[in-house]
Amino acid sequence: YKHILSPLAGFLVENCTPMSIAPNAITLFGLSFMVAAYTLTWYHCPTLDECRPNNENFSEIPNWIFAFNGVSMLIYQTLDNMDGKQGISLDSFS
């Protein structure tokens, strides 16, 4: 975190984020990725019981969904970190 994610978030806030964007809007945008990841997982395996191999209604979740979940978590974590750095730069803490 200290050597990779925090400097990355600082760089993105300084160079890629307009000052007109509210800090909480950044976090909500990241949250939308997590909601999409959950929705995809729920769509393919609604009760998480169908995904057990010994279940008679076994259905395998596509592997790309797990990759999407991991990337979504990284995006959310980075954008949430950017929220704090944007709040500091705008003097509006949430």
Coordinates of N, CA and C in Angstrom, one line a residue:
Y1 N 0.8 -1.2 0.0 CA 0.0 0.0 0.0 C 0.9 1.3 0.0
K2 N 1.8 1.3 0.9 CA 2.6 2.5 1.1 C 3.5 2.8 -0.1
H3 N 4.0 1.8 -0.8 CA 4.9 2.0 -1.8 C 4.3 1.9 -3.2
I4 N 3.1 1.3 -3.4 CA 2.5 1.1 -4.7 C 1.2 1.8 -4.8
L5 N 0.2 1.5 -4.0 CA -1.1 2.0 -4.2 C -1.3 3.5 -3.9
S6 N -0.7 3.9 -2.8 CA -0.8 5.3 -2.3 C -0.1 6.2 -3.3
P7 N 1.2 5.9 -3.8 CA 1.8 6.8 -4.8 C 1.0 6.8 -6.1
L8 N 0.4 5.6 -6.5 CA -0.4 5.5 -7.7 C -1.6 6.4 -7.6
A9 N -2.3 6.4 -6.5 CA -3.5 7.2 -6.3 C -3.1 8.7 -6.3
G10 N -2.0 9.0 -5.7 CA -1.5 10.4 -5.7 C -1.2 10.9 -7.1
F11 N -0.5 10.1 -7.9 CA -0.2 10.4 -9.3 C -1.5 10.6 -10.1
L12 N -2.5 9.7 -9.9 CA -3.7 9.8 -10.7 C -4.5 11.0 -10.3
V13 N -4.5 11.4 -9.0 CA -5.3 12.6 -8.6 C -4.6 13.9 -9.1
E14 N -3.3 13.9 -9.1 CA -2.5 15.1 -9.5 C -2.6 15.3 -11.1
N15 N -2.6 14.2 -11.8 CA -2.4 14.3 -13.2 C -3.7 13.9 -14.1
C16 N -4.6 13.2 -13.5 CA -5.8 12.7 -14.3 C -7.1 13.0 -13.8
T17 N -7.2 13.6 -12.6 CA -8.5 13.9 -12.0 C -8.8 15.4 -12.0
P18 N -9.9 15.8 -12.6 CA -10.2 17.2 -12.6 C -10.6 17.6 -11.2
M19 N -10.3 18.9 -10.9 CA -10.5 19.4 -9.5 C -12.0 19.6 -9.3
S20 N -12.8 19.5 -10.3 CA -14.3 19.8 -10.2 C -15.0 18.5 -9.7
I21 N -14.3 17.4 -9.7 CA -15.0 16.1 -9.2 C -15.0 16.0 -7.7
A22 N -16.1 15.8 -7.1 CA -16.2 15.7 -5.7 C -15.5 14.4 -5.2
P23 N -14.9 14.4 -4.1 CA -14.2 13.1 -3.6 C -15.1 11.9 -3.5
N24 N -16.3 12.1 -3.0 CA -17.3 11.0 -2.9 C -17.7 10.4 -4.2
A25 N -17.7 11.3 -5.3 CA -18.1 10.8 -6.6 C -17.0 9.8 -7.1
I26 N -15.8 10.0 -6.7 CA -14.7 9.0 -7.1 C -15.0 7.7 -6.5
T27 N -15.3 7.7 -5.2 CA -15.6 6.4 -4.5 C -16.8 5.7 -5.1
L28 N -17.9 6.5 -5.4 CA -19.1 5.9 -5.9 C -18.8 5.3 -7.3
F29 N -17.9 5.9 -8.1 CA -17.6 5.3 -9.4 C -16.9 4.0 -9.2
G30 N -16.0 3.9 -8.2 CA -15.3 2.6 -7.9 C -16.3 1.6 -7.3
L31 N -17.3 2.0 -6.5 CA -18.3 1.1 -6.0 C -19.1 0.5 -7.1
S32 N -19.3 1.2 -8.2 CA -20.1 0.7 -9.3 C -19.4 -0.6 -9.9
F33 N -18.0 -0.6 -9.9 CA -17.3 -1.8 -10.3 C -17.6 -3.0 -9.4
M34 N -17.6 -2.7 -8.1 CA -17.9 -3.8 -7.2 C -19.3 -4.3 -7.3
V35 N -20.3 -3.4 -7.5 CA -21.6 -3.8 -7.7 C -21.8 -4.7 -9.0
A36 N -21.1 -4.3 -10.1 CA -21.1 -5.0 -11.3 C -20.5 -6.4 -11.1
A37 N -19.4 -6.5 -10.3 CA -18.7 -7.8 -10.1 C -19.7 -8.7 -9.3
Y38 N -20.3 -8.2 -8.3 CA -21.3 -8.9 -7.5 C -22.4 -9.4 -8.4
T39 N -23.0 -8.5 -9.2 CA -24.1 -8.9 -10.0 C -23.7 -10.0 -11.0
L40 N -22.6 -9.9 -11.6 CA -22.1 -11.0 -12.5 C -22.0 -12.3 -11.8
T41 N -21.4 -12.3 -10.6 CA -21.3 -13.5 -9.8 C -22.7 -14.1 -9.4
W42 N -23.6 -13.2 -9.0 CA -24.9 -13.6 -8.6 C -25.7 -14.2 -9.8
Y43 N -25.5 -13.6 -11.0 CA -26.2 -14.0 -12.2 C -25.8 -15.5 -12.5
H44 N -24.5 -15.8 -12.4 CA -24.1 -17.1 -12.8 C -24.2 -18.1 -11.7
C45 N -24.3 -17.7 -10.4 CA -24.4 -18.6 -9.3 C -25.2 -17.9 -8.2
P46 N -26.6 -17.8 -8.3 CA -27.4 -17.0 -7.4 C -27.3 -17.4 -5.9
T47 N -27.2 -18.7 -5.6 CA -27.2 -19.0 -4.2 C -25.8 -19.5 -3.8
L48 N -24.8 -19.5 -4.7 CA -23.5 -20.0 -4.5 C -23.5 -21.5 -4.1
D49 N -24.7 -22.1 -4.2 CA -24.8 -23.6 -3.9 C -24.7 -24.3 -5.2
E50 N -25.1 -23.7 -6.3 CA -25.0 -24.4 -7.6 C -23.6 -24.6 -8.1
C51 N -22.7 -23.9 -7.4 CA -21.3 -23.9 -7.9 C -20.4 -25.0 -7.2
R52 N -21.0 -25.8 -6.4 CA -20.3 -26.9 -5.7 C -20.2 -28.1 -6.7
P53 N -19.1 -28.7 -6.9 CA -19.0 -29.8 -7.8 C -19.9 -31.0 -7.5
N54 N -20.1 -31.2 -6.2 CA -20.9 -32.4 -5.8 C -22.4 -32.1 -5.8
N55 N -22.8 -31.0 -6.3 CA -24.2 -30.6 -6.4 C -24.8 -31.1 -7.8
E56 N -26.0 -31.6 -7.8 CA -26.6 -32.2 -9.0 C -26.9 -31.1 -10.0
N57 N -27.1 -29.8 -9.6 CA -27.3 -28.7 -10.5 C -26.1 -27.9 -10.7
F58 N -24.9 -28.6 -10.7 CA -23.6 -27.9 -10.8 C -23.5 -27.0 -12.1
S59 N -23.1 -25.8 -11.9 CA -22.9 -24.9 -13.1 C -21.6 -24.2 -12.8
E60 N -20.6 -24.2 -13.7 CA -19.3 -23.6 -13.4 C -19.4 -22.2 -13.8
I61 N -18.9 -21.3 -12.9 CA -18.7 -19.9 -13.2 C -17.6 -19.7 -14.2
P62 N -17.8 -18.9 -15.2 CA -16.7 -18.7 -16.2 C -15.5 -18.0 -15.4
N63 N -14.3 -18.4 -15.8 CA -13.1 -17.9 -15.2 C -12.9 -16.4 -15.3
W64 N -13.4 -15.8 -16.4 CA -13.2 -14.4 -16.5 C -13.9 -13.6 -15.5
I65 N -14.9 -14.2 -14.8 CA -15.6 -13.4 -13.8 C -14.7 -13.3 -12.6
F66 N -13.9 -14.3 -12.3 CA -13.0 -14.1 -11.1 C -11.9 -13.1 -11.4
A67 N -11.5 -13.0 -12.6 CA -10.5 -12.0 -13.0 C -11.1 -10.6 -12.9
F68 N -12.4 -10.5 -13.4 CA -13.1 -9.2 -13.3 C -13.3 -8.8 -11.8
N69 N -13.6 -9.8 -11.0 CA -13.7 -9.5 -9.5 C -12.5 -8.9 -9.0
G70 N -11.3 -9.5 -9.3 CA -10.0 -9.1 -8.8 C -9.7 -7.7 -9.3
V71 N -9.9 -7.4 -10.6 CA -9.6 -6.1 -11.2 C -10.6 -5.1 -10.6
S72 N -11.8 -5.4 -10.4 CA -12.8 -4.5 -9.8 C -12.4 -4.1 -8.4
M73 N -11.9 -5.1 -7.6 CA -11.5 -4.8 -6.2 C -10.3 -3.8 -6.2
L74 N -9.3 -4.1 -7.2 CA -8.2 -3.2 -7.3 C -8.6 -1.8 -7.7
I75 N -9.5 -1.7 -8.7 CA -10.0 -0.4 -9.1 C -10.7 0.3 -7.9
Y76 N -11.6 -0.4 -7.2 CA -12.3 0.2 -6.1 C -11.3 0.7 -5.0
Q77 N -10.3 -0.1 -4.7 CA -9.4 0.3 -3.7 C -8.6 1.5 -4.1
T78 N -8.2 1.6 -5.3 CA -7.4 2.7 -5.8 C -8.3 3.9 -5.9
L79 N -9.5 3.8 -6.3 CA -10.4 5.0 -6.4 C -10.8 5.5 -5.0
D80 N -10.9 4.6 -4.0 CA -11.2 5.0 -2.7 C -10.0 5.7 -2.1
N81 N -8.8 5.3 -2.4 CA -7.6 6.0 -2.0 C -7.5 7.3 -2.6
M82 N -7.9 7.4 -3.9 CA -7.9 8.7 -4.6 C -8.9 9.7 -4.0
D83 N -10.0 9.1 -3.4 CA -11.0 10.0 -2.7 C -10.4 10.8 -1.6
G84 N -9.6 10.1 -0.8 CA -8.9 10.8 0.3 C -8.0 11.9 -0.2
K85 N -7.2 11.5 -1.2 CA -6.2 12.5 -1.7 C -6.9 13.7 -2.4
Q86 N -8.0 13.4 -3.1 CA -8.8 14.5 -3.7 C -9.4 15.4 -2.6
G87 N -9.9 14.8 -1.6 CA -10.4 15.6 -0.5 C -9.4 16.5 0.2
I88 N -8.2 16.0 0.3 CA -7.1 16.8 0.9 C -6.8 17.9 0.0
S89 N -6.7 17.7 -1.3 CA -6.3 18.7 -2.3 C -7.4 19.8 -2.4
L90 N -8.7 19.4 -2.2 CA -9.8 20.3 -2.2 C -10.2 20.9 -0.9
D91 N -9.5 20.4 0.2 CA -9.9 20.8 1.6 C -11.3 20.5 1.9
S92 N -11.8 19.4 1.3 CA -13.2 18.9 1.6 C -13.1 17.4 2.0
F93 N -13.0 17.1 3.3 CA -12.9 15.8 3.7 C -14.2 15.1 3.9
S94 N -14.3 13.8 3.6 CA -15.5 13.1 3.8 C -15.5 12.1 4.9

